[in-house]
PDB file of C-alpha atoms in Angstrom:
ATOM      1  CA  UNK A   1      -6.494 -16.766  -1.555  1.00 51.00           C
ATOM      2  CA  UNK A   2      -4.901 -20.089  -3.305  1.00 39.00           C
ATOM      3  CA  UNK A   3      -6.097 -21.126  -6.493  1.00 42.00           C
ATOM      4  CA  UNK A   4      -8.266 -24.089  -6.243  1.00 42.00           C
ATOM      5  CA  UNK A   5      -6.627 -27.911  -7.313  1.00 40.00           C
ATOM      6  CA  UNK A   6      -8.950 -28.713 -10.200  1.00 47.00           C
ATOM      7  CA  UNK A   7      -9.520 -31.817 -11.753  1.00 48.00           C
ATOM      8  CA  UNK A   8     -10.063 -32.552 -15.293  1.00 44.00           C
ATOM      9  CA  UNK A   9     -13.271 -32.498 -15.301  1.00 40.00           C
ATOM     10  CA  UNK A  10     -13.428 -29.124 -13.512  1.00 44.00           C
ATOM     11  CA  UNK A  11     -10.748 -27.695 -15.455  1.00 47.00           C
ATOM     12  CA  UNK A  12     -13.490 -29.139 -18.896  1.00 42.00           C
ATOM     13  CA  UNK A  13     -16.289 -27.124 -16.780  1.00 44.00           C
ATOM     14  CA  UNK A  14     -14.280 -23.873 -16.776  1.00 50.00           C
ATOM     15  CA  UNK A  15     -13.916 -24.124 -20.358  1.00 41.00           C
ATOM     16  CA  UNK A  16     -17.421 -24.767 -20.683  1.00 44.00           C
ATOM     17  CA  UNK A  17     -18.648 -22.220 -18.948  1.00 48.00           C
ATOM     18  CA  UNK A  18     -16.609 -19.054 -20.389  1.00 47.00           C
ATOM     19  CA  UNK A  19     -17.415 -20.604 -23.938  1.00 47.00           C
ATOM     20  CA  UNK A  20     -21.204 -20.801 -22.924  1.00 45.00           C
ATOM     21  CA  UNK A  21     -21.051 -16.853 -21.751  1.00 45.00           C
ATOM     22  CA  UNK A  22     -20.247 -15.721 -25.533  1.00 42.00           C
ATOM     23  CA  UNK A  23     -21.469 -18.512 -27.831  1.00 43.00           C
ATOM     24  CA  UNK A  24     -25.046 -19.248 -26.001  1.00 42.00           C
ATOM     25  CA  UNK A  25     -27.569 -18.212 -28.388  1.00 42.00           C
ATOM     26  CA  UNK A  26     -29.435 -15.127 -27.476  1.00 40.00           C
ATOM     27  CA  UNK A  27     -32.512 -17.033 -27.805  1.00 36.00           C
ATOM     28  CA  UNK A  28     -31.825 -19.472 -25.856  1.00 48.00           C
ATOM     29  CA  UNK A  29     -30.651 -17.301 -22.883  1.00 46.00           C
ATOM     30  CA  UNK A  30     -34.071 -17.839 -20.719  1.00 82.00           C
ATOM     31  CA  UNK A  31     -31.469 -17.500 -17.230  1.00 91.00           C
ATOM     32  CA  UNK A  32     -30.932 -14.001 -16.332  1.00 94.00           C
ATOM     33  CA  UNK A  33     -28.310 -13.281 -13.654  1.00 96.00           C
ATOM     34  CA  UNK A  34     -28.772  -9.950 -11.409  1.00 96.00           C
ATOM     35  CA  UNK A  35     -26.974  -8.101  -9.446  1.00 95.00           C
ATOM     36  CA  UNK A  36     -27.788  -4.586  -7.670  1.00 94.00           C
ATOM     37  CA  UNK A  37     -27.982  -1.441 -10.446  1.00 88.00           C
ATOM     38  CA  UNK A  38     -25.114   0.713  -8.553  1.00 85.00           C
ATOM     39  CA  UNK A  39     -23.065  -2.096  -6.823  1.00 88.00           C
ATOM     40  CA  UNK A  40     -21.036  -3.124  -9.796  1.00 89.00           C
ATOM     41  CA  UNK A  41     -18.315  -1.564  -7.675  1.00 94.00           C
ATOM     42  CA  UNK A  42     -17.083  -2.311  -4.251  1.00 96.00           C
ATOM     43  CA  UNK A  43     -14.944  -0.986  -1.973  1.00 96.00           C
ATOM     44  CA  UNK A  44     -13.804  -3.008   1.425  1.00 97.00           C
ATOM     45  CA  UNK A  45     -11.094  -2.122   3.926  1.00 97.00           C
ATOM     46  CA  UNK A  46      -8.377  -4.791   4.433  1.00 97.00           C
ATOM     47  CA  UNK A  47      -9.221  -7.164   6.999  1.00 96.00           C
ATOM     48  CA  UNK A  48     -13.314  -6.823   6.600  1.00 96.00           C
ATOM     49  CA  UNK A  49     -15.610  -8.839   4.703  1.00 97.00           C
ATOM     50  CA  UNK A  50     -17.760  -8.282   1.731  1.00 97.00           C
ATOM     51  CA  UNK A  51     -20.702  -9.910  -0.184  1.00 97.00           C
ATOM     52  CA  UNK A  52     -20.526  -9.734  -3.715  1.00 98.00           C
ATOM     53  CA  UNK A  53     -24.392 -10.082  -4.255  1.00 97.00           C
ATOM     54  CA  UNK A  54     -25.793 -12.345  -7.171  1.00 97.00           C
ATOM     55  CA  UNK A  55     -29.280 -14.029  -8.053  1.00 96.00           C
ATOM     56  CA  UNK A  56     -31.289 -15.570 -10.895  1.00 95.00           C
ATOM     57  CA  UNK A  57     -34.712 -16.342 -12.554  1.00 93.00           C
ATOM     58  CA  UNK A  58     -35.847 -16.887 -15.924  1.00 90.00           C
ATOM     59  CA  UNK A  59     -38.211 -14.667 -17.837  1.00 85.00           C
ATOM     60  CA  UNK A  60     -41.585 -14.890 -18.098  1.00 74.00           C
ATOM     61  CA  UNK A  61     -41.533 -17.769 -15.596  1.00 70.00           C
ATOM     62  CA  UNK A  62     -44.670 -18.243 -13.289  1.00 60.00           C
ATOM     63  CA  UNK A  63     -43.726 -19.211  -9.638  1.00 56.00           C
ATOM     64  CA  UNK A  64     -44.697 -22.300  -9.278  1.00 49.00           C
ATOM     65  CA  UNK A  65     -43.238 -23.801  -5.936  1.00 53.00           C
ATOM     66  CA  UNK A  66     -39.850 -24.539  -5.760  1.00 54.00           C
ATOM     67  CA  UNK A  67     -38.346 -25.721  -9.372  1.00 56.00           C
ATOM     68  CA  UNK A  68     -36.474 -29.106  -9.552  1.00 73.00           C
ATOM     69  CA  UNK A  69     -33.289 -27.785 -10.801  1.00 82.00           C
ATOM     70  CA  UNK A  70     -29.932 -28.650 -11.429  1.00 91.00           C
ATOM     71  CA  UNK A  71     -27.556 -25.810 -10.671  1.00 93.00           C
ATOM     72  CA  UNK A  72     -24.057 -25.301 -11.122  1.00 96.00           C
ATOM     73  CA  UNK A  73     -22.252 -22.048  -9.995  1.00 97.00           C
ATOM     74  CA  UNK A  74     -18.778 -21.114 -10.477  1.00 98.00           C
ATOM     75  CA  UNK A  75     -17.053 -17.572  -9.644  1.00 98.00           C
ATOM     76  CA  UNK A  76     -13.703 -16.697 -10.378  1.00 98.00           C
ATOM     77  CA  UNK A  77     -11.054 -13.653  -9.924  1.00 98.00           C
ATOM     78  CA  UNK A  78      -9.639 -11.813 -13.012  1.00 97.00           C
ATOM     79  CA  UNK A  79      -7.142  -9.877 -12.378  1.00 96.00           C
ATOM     80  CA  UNK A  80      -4.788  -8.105 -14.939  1.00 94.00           C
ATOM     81  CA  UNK A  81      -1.734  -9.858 -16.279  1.00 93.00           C
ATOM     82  CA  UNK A  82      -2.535 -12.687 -14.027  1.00 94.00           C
ATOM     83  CA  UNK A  83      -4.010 -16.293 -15.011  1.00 94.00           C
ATOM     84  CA  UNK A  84      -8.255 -16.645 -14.551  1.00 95.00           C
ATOM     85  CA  UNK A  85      -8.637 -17.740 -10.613  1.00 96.00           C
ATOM     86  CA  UNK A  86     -11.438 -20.286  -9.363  1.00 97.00           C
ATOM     87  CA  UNK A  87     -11.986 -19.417  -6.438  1.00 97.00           C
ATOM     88  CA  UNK A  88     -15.465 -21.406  -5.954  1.00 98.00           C
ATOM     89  CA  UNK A  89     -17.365 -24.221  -7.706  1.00 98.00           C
ATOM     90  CA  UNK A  90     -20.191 -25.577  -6.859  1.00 97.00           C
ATOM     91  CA  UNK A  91     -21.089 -28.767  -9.410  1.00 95.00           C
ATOM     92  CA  UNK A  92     -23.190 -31.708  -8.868  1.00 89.00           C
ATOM     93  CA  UNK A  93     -23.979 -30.622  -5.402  1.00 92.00           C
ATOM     94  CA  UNK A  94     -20.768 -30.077  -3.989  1.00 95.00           C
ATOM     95  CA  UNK A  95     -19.196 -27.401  -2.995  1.00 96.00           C
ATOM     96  CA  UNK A  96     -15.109 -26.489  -3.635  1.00 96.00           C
ATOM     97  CA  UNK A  97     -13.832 -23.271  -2.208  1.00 95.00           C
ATOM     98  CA  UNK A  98     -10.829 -21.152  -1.663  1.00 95.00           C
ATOM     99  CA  UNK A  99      -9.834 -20.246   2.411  1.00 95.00           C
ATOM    100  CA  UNK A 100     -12.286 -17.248   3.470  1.00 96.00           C
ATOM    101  CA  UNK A 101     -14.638 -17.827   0.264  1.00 97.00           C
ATOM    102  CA  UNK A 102     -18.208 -19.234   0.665  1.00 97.00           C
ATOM    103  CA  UNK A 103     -21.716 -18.735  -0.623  1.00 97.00           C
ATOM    104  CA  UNK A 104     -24.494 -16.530   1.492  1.00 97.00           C
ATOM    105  CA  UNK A 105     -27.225 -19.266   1.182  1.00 96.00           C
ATOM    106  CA  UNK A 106     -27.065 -22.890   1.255  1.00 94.00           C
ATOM    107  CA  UNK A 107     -27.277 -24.319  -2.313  1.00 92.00           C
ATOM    108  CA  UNK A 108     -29.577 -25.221  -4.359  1.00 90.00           C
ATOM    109  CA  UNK A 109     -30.754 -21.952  -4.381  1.00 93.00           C
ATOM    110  CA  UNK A 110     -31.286 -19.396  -7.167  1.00 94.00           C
ATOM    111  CA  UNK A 111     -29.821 -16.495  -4.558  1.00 96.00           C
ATOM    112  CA  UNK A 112     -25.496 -17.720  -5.694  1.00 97.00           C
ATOM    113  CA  UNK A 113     -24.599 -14.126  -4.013  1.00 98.00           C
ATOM    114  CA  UNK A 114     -20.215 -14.799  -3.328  1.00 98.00           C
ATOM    115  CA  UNK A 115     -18.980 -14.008   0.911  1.00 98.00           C
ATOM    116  CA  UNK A 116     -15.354 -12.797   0.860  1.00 98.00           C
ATOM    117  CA  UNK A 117     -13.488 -12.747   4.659  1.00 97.00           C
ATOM    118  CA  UNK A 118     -10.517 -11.404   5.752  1.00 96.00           C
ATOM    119  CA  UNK A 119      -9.894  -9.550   2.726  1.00 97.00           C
ATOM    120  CA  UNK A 120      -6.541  -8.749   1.784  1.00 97.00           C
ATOM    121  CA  UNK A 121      -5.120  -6.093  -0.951  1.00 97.00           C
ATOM    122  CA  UNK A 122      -4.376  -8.951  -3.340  1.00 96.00           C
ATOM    123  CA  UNK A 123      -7.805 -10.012  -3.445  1.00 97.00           C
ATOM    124  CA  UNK A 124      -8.493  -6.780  -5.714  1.00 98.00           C
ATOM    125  CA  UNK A 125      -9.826  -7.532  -8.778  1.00 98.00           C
ATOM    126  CA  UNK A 126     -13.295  -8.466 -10.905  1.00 98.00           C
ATOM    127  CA  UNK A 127     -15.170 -10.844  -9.618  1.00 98.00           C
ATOM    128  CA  UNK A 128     -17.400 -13.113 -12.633  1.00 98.00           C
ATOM    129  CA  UNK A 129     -20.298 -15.482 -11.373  1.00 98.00           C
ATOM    130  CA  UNK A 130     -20.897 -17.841 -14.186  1.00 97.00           C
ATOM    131  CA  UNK A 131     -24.213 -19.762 -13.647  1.00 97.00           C
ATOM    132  CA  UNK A 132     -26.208 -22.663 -15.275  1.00 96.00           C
ATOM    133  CA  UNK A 133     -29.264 -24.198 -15.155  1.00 94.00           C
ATOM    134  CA  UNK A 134     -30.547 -27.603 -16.894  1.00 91.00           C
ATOM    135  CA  UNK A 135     -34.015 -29.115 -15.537  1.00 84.00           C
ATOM    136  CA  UNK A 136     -34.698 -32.359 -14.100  1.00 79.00           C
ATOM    137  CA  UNK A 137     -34.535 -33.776 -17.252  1.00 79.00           C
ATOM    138  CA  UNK A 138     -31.098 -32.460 -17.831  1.00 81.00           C
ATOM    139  CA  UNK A 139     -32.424 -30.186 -20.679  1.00 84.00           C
ATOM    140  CA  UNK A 140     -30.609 -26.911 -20.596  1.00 89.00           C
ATOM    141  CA  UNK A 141     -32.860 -23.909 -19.688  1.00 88.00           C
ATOM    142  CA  UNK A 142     -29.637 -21.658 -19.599  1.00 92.00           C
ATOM    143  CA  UNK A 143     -26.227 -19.688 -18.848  1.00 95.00           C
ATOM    144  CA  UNK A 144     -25.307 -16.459 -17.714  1.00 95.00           C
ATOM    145  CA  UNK A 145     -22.515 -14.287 -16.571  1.00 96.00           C
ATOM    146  CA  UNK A 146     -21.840 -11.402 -14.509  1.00 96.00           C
ATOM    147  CA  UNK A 147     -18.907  -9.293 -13.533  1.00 97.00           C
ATOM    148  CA  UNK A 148     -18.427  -7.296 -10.225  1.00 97.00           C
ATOM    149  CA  UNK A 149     -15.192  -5.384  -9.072  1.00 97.00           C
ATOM    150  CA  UNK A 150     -13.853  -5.187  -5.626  1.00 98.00           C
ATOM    151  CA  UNK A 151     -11.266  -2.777  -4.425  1.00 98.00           C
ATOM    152  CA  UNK A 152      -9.950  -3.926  -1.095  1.00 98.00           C
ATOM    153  CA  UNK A 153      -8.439  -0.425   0.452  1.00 98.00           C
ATOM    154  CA  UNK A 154      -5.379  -0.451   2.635  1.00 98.00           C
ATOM    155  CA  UNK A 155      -5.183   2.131   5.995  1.00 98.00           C
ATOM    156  CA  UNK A 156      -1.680   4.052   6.098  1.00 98.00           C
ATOM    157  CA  UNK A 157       1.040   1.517   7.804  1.00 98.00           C
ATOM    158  CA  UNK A 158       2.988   3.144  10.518  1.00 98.00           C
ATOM    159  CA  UNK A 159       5.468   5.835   8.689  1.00 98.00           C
ATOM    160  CA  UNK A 160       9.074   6.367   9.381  1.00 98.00           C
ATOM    161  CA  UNK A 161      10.059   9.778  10.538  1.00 98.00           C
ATOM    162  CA  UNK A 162      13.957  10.720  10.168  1.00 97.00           C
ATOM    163  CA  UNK A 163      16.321  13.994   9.410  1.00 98.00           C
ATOM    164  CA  UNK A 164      18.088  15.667   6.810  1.00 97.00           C
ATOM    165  CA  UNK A 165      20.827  17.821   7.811  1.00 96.00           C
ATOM    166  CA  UNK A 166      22.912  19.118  10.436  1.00 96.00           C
ATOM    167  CA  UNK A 167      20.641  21.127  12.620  1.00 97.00           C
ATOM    168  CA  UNK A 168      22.452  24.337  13.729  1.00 96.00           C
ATOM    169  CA  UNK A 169      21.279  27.658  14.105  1.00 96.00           C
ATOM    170  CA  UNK A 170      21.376  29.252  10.661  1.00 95.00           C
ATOM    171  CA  UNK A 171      21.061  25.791   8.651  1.00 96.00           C
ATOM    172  CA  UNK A 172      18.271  24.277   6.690  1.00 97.00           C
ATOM    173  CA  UNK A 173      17.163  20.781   7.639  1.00 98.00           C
ATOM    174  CA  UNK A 174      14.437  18.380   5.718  1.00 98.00           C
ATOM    175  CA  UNK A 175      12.735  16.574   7.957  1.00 98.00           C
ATOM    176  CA  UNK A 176      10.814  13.442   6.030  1.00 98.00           C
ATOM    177  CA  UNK A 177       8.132  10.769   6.779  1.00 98.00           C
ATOM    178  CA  UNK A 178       7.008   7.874   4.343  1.00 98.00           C
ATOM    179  CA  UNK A 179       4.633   4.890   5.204  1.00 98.00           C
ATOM    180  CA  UNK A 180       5.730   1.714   3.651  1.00 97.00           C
ATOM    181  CA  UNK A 181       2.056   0.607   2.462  1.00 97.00           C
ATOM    182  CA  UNK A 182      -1.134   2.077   2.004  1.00 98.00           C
ATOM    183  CA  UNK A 183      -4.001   2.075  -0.890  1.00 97.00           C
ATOM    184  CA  UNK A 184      -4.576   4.491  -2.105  1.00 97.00           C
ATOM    185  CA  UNK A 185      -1.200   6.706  -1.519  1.00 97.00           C
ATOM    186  CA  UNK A 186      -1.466   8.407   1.618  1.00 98.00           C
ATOM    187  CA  UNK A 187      -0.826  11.873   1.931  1.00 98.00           C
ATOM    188  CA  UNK A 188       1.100  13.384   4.637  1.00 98.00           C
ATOM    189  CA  UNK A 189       0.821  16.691   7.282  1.00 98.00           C
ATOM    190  CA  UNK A 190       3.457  17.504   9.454  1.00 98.00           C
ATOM    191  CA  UNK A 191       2.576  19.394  12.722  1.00 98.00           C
ATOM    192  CA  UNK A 192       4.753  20.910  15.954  1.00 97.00           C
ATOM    193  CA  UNK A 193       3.483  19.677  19.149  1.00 95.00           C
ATOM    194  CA  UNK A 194       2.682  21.960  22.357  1.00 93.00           C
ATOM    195  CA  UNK A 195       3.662  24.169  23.888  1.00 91.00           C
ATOM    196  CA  UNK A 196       4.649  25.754  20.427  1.00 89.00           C
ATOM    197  CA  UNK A 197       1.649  24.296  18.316  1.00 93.00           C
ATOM    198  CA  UNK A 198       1.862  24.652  14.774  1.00 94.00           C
ATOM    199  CA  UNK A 199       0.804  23.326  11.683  1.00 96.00           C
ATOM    200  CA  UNK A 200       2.723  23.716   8.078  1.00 97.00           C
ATOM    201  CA  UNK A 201       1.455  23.975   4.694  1.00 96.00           C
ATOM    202  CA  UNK A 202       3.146  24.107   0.957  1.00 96.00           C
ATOM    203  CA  UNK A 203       5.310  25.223  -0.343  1.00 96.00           C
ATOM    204  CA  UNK A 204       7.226  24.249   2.993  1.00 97.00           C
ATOM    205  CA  UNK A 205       5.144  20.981   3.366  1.00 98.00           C
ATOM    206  CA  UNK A 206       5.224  18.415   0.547  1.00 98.00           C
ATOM    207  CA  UNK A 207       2.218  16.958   1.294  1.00 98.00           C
ATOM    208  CA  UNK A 208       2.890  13.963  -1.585  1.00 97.00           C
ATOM    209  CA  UNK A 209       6.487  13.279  -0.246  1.00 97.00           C
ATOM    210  CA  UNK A 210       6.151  13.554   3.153  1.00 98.00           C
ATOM    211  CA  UNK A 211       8.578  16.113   3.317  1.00 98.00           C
ATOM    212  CA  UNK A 212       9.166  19.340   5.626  1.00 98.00           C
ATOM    213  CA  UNK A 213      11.583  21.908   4.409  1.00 98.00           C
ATOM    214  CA  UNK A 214      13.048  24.080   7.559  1.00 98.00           C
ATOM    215  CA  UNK A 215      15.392  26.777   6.936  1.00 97.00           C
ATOM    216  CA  UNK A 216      17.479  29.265   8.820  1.00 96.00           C
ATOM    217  CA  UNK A 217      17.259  27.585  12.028  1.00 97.00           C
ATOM    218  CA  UNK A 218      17.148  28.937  15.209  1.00 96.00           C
ATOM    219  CA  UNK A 219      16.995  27.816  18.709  1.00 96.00           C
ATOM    220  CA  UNK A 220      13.208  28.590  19.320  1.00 95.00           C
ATOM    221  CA  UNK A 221      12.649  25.994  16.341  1.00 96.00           C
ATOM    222  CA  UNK A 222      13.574  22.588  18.358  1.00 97.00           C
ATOM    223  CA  UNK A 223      10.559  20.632  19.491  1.00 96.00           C
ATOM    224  CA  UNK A 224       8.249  17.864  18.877  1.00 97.00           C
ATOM    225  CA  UNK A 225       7.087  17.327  15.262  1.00 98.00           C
ATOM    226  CA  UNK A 226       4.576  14.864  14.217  1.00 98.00           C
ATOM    227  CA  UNK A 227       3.927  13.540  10.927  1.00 98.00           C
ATOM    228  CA  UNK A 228       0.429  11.989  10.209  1.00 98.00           C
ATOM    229  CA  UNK A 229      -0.094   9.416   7.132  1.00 98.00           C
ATOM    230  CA  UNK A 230      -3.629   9.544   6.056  1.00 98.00           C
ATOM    231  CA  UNK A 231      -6.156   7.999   3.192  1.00 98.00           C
ATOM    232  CA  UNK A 232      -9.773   7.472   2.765  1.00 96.00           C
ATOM    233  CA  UNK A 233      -9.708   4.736   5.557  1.00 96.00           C
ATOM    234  CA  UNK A 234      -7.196   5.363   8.136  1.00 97.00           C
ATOM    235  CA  UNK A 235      -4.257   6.929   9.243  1.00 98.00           C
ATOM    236  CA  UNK A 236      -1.283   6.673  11.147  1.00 98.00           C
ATOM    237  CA  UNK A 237       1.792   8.604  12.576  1.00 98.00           C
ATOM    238  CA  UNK A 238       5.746   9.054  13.386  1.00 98.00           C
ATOM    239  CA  UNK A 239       7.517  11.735  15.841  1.00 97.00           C
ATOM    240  CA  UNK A 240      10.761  13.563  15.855  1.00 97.00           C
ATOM    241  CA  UNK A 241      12.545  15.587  18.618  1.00 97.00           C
ATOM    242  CA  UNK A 242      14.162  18.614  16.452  1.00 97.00           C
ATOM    243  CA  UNK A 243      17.341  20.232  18.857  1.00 97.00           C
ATOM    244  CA  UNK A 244      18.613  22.971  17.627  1.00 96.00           C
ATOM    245  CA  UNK A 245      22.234  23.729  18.785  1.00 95.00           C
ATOM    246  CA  UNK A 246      23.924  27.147  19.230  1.00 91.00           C
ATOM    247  CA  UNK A 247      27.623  25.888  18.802  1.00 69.00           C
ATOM    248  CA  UNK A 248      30.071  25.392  15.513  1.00 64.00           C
ATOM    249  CA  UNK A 249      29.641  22.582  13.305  1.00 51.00           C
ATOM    250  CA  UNK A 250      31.487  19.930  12.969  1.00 44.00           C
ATOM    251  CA  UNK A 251      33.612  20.746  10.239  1.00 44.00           C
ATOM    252  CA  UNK A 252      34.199  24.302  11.727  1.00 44.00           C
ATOM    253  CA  UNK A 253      35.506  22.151  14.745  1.00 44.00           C
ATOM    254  CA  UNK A 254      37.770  20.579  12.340  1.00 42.00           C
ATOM    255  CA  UNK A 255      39.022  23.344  10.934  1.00 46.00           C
ATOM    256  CA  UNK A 256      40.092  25.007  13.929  1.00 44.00           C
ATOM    257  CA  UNK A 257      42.055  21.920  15.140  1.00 46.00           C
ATOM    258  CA  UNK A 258      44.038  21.663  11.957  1.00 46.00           C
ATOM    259  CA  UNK A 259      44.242  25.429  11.621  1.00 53.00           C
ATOM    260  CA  UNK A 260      45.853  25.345  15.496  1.00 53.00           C
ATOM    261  CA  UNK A 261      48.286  22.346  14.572  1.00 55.00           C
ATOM    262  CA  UNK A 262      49.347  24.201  11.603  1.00 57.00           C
ATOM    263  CA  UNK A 263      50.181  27.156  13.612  1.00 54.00           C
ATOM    264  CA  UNK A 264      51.886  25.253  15.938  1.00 58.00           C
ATOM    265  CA  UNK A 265      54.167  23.337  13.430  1.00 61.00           C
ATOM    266  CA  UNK A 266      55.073  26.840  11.781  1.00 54.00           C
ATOM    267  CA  UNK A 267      55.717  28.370  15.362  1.00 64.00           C
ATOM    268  CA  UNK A 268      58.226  25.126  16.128  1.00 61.00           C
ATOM    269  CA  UNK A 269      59.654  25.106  12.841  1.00 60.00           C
ATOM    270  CA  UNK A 270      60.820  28.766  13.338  1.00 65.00           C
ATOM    271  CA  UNK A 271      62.122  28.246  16.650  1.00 55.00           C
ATOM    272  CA  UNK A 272      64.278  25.357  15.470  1.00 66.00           C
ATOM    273  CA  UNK A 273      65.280  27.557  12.777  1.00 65.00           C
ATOM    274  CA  UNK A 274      65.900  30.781  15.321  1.00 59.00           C
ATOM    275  CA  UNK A 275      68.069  28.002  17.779  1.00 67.00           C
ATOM    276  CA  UNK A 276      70.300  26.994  14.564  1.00 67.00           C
ATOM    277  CA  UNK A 277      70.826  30.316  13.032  1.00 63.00           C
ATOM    278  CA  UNK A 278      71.762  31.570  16.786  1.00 61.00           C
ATOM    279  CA  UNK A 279      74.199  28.164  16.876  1.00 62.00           C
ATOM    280  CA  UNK A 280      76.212  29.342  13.525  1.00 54.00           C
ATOM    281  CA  UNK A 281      76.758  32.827  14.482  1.00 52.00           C
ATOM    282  CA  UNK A 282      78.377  31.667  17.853  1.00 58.00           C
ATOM    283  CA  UNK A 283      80.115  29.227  15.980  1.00 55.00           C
ATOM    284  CA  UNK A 284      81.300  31.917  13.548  1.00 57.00           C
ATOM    285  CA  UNK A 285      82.276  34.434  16.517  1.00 51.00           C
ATOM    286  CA  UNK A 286      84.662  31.688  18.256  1.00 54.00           C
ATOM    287  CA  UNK A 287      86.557  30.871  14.461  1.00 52.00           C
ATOM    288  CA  UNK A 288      87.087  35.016  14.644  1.00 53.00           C
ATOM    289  CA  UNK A 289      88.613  34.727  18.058  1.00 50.00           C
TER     290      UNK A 289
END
């Protein structure tokens, strides 16, 4: 959602209205504005739509066919540290809305309940219908307010499944998932596919982190593992092939190789040595002669 462009005379209306929610006398406040006891808080999957659901009538009022009235509706978005956002208005008759915002029934009507589509995460937030009412005479017969907060709940994105560590027999090795979004925080399960099913479980499992802690490898340990992001409304999953190898590291590779080329300078440097020494005392033997 985009805030809306309002004009002055909008922008005067806002100010209005909020002022009207704490300074209207209490007994002048004949409007009352409902919504359901229990659905003060709502909570919608990204992607889905909601209706935030909102109606009025006056008290002590006899139905009397419908009432000449002149209605003017405005809901906006608070959300915290952020500036208030209009994100419908409906003044005078017409009707100014946000992308994917619109109202249930076709106005006038006294049912102002707020449709939400295609609901993103950043469309959390409290939702306020501010609503008043003046006659056909333009007298006022009242304002009200009402707050509702939405929730909008994000499914586990796809995690990202990679290793830590070298993985030889005898070694430890983390192996470690994370999904790059979800609301709320997913938690995570790591499991070894078939033939050699298994499942893990703390302390070896770090089921906040995403994190699997093998130790003291051995061959019968390579395989398939699976790691499965889940929350409330969804989940979603990575896989690693584990091989576990039988042969030296690296680094005792290494080792070897410069321990060999050592040996083999040592062994050259004595021959050399050996070859002059044997030089001299021939050398030594002729001067005698």
């Amino acid at each position: 959602m985009v805030s809306l462009l309002g004009s002055p005379v909008i922008n005067l209306l806002r100010v209005l209205f909020l002022g009207l929610s704490t300074l209207a006398p209490a007994a002048r406040a004949q409007l009352e504005l409902h919504v359901p006891p229990g659905l003060t808080r709502l909570q919608v999957v990204e992607g889905a739509e909601v209706v935030l659901p909102a109606w009025y009538s006056f008290r002590g009022e006899v139905s009397s066919g419908k009432p000449r009235e002149m209605l003017t509706v405005m809901w906006f978005l608070e959300q915290e540290g952020k500036d208030l956002n209009q994100v419908l208005a409906y003044i005078s008759g017409v009707l100014s809305t946000q992308p994917g915002v619109s109202l249930v029934h076709t106005m006038p009507s006294r049912n102002v309940s707020l449709r939400l589509q295609g609901l993103q995460e950043k469309d959390s937030g409290y939702y306020r219908c501010s609503v008043n009412v003046q006659d056909s005479q333009g007298i006022n017969k009242g304002h009200s307010s009402k707050t509702l907060e939405l929730n909008v709940l994000v499914p586990p994105a796809p995690p990202s499944c990679h290793l830590l560590g070298v993985p030889r027999v005898g070694t430890n090795v983390t192996l470690n998932c994370m999904s790059p979004r979800s609301k709320p925080a997913a938690q995570y399960q790591w499991e070894r596919s078939p033939p050699s099913s298994q499942v893990f479980f703390a302390p070896v499992l770090d089921a906040i982190r995403g994190s699997l802690s093998l130790k003291n490898l051995s061959t019968s340990m390579s395989g398939v593992y699976i790691c499965k992001a889940h929350n409330e409304v969804g989940s979603a999953q990575c896989n690693m092939t584990l091989e576990v190898s039988t042969g030296p590291g690296a680094a005792v590779v290494a080792g070897a190789v410069v321990g060999t080329l050592i040996g083999l300078g040592v062994l050259a440097g004595m021959v050399l040595l050996y070859e002059r020494r044997s030089k001299a005392l021939e050398e030594q033997a002729n001067d005698i002669k």
